[in-house]
PDB file of C-alpha atoms in Angstrom:
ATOM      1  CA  UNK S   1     -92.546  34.060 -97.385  1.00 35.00           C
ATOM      2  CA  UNK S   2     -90.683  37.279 -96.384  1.00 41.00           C
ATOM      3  CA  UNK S   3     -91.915  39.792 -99.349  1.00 40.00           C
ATOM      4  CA  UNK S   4     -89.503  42.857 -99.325  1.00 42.00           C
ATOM      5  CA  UNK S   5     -89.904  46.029-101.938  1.00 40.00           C
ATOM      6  CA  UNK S   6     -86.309  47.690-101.975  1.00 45.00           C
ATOM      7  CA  UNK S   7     -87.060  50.831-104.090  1.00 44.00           C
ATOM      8  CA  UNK S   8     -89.745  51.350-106.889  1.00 45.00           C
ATOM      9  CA  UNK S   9     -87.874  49.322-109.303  1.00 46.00           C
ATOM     10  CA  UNK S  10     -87.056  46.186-107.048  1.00 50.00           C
ATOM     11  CA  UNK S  11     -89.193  43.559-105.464  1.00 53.00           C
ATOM     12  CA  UNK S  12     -87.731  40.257-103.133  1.00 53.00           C
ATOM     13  CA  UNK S  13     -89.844  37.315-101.935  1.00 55.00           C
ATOM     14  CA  UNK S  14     -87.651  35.183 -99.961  1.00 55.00           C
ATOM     15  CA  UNK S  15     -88.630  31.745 -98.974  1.00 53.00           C
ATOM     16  CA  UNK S  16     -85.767  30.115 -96.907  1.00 55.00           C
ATOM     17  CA  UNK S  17     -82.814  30.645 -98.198  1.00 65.00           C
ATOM     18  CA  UNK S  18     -84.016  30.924-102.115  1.00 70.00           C
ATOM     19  CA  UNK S  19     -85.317  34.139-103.071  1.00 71.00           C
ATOM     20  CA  UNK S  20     -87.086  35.511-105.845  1.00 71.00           C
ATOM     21  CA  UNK S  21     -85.603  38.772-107.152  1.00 71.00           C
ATOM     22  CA  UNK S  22     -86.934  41.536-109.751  1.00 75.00           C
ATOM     23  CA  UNK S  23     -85.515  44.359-111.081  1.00 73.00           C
ATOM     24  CA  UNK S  24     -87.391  47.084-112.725  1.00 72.00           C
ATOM     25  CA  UNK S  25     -89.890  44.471-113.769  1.00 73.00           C
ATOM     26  CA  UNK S  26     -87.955  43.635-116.550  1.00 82.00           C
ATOM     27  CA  UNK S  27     -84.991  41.284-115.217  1.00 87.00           C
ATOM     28  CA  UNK S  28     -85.051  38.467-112.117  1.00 89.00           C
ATOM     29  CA  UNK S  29     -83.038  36.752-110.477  1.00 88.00           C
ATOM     30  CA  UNK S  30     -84.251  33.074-108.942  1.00 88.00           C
ATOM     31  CA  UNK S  31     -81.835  31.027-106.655  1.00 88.00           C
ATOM     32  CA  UNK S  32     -79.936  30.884-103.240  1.00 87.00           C
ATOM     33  CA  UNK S  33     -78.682  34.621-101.151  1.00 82.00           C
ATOM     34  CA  UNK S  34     -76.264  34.510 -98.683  1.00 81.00           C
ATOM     35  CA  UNK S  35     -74.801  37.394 -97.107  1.00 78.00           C
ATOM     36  CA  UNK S  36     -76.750  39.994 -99.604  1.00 76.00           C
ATOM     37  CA  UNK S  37     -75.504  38.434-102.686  1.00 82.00           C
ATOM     38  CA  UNK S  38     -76.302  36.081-105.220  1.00 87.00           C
ATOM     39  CA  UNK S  39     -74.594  32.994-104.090  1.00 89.00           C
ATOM     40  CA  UNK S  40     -75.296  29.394-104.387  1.00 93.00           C
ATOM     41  CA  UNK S  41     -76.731  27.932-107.372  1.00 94.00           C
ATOM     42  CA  UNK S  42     -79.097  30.490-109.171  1.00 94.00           C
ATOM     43  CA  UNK S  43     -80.930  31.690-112.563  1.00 95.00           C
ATOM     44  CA  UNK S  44     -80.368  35.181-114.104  1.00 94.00           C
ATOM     45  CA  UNK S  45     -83.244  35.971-116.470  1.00 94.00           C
ATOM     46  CA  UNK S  46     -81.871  39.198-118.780  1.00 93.00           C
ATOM     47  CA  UNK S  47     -84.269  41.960-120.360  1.00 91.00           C
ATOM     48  CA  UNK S  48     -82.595  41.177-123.867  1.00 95.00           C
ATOM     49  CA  UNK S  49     -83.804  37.492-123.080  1.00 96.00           C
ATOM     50  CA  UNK S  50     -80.727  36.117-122.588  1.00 97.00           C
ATOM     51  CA  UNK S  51     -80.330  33.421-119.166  1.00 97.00           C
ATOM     52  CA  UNK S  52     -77.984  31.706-117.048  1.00 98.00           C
ATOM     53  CA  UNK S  53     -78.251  29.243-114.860  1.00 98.00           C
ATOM     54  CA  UNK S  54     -75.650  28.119-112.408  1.00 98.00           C
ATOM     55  CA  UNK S  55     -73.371  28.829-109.465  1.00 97.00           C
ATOM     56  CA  UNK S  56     -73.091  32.675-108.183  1.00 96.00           C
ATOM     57  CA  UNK S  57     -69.886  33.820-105.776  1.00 95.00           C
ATOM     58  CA  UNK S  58     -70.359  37.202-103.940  1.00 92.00           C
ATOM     59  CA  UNK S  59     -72.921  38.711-106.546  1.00 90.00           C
ATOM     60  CA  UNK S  60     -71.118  36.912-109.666  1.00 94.00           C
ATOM     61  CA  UNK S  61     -70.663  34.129-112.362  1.00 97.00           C
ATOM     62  CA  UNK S  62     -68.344  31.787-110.595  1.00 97.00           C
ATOM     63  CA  UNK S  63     -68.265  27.972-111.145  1.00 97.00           C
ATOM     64  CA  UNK S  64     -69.951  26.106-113.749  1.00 97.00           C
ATOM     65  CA  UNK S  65     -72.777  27.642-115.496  1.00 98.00           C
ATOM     66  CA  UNK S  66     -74.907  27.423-118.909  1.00 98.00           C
ATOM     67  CA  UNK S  67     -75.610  31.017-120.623  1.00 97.00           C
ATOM     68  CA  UNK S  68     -78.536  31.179-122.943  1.00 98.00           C
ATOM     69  CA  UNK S  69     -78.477  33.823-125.723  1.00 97.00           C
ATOM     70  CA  UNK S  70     -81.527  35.541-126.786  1.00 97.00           C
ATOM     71  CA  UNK S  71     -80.322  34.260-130.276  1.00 98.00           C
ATOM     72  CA  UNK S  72     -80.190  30.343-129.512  1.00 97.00           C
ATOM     73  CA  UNK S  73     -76.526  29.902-129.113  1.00 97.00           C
ATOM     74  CA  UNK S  74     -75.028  28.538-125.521  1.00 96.00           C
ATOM     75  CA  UNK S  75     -72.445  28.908-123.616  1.00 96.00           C
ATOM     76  CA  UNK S  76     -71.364  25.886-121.129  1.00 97.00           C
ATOM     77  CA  UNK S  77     -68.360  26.074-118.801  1.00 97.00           C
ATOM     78  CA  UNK S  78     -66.684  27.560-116.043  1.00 97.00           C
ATOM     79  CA  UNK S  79     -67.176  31.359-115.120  1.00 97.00           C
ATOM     80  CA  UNK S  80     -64.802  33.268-113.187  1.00 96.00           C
ATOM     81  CA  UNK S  81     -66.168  36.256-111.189  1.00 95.00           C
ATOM     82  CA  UNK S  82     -68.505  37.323-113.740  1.00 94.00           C
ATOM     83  CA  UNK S  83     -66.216  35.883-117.263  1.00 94.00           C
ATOM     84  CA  UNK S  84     -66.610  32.735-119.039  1.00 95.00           C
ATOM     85  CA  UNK S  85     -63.215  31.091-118.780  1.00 95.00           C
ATOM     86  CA  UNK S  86     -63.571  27.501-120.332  1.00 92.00           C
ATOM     87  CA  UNK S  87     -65.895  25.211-122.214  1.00 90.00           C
ATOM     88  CA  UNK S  88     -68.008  24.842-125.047  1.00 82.00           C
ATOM     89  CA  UNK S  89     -69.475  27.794-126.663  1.00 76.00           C
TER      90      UNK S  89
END
């Protein structure tokens, strides 16, 4: 466990290549980093309480993925750097 605090706000644990990521204590991000991104399968947990779960490109949304709103509704598809392109909503 590699334990890395990049400013006040922002605290990484890495173990291998998953890491553990949180951002002013309020949002996190669990799942694979390459090359200083988010990429690899990963889960985004939002301050509003919203989620996803699924595959990251350079930092982003890309490949299939499930988005949890706060509210209960779902989003299950295909994101495209960052968008949701296709599926079921």
């Amino acid at each position: 466990l590699n334990n890395y605090i990049l400013s006040n706000h922002t605290k990484v644990d890495i173990f291998s290549d998953i890491i553990y990521f949180v951002i002013n204590n309020k949002e996190k991000y669990t799942g694979e980093f390459k090359n200083n991104k988010f990429n690899g399968k990963g889960s985004y947990y939002y301050q509003n309480g919203d989620k996803y779960e699924g595959e990251w490109l350079n930092g982003k949304k890309s490949g299939k993925g499930t988005y949890y709103f706060a509210d209960g509704s779902v989003k299950e598809g295909e994101f495209v750097n960052g968008v949701f392109v296709k599926g079921s909503v």
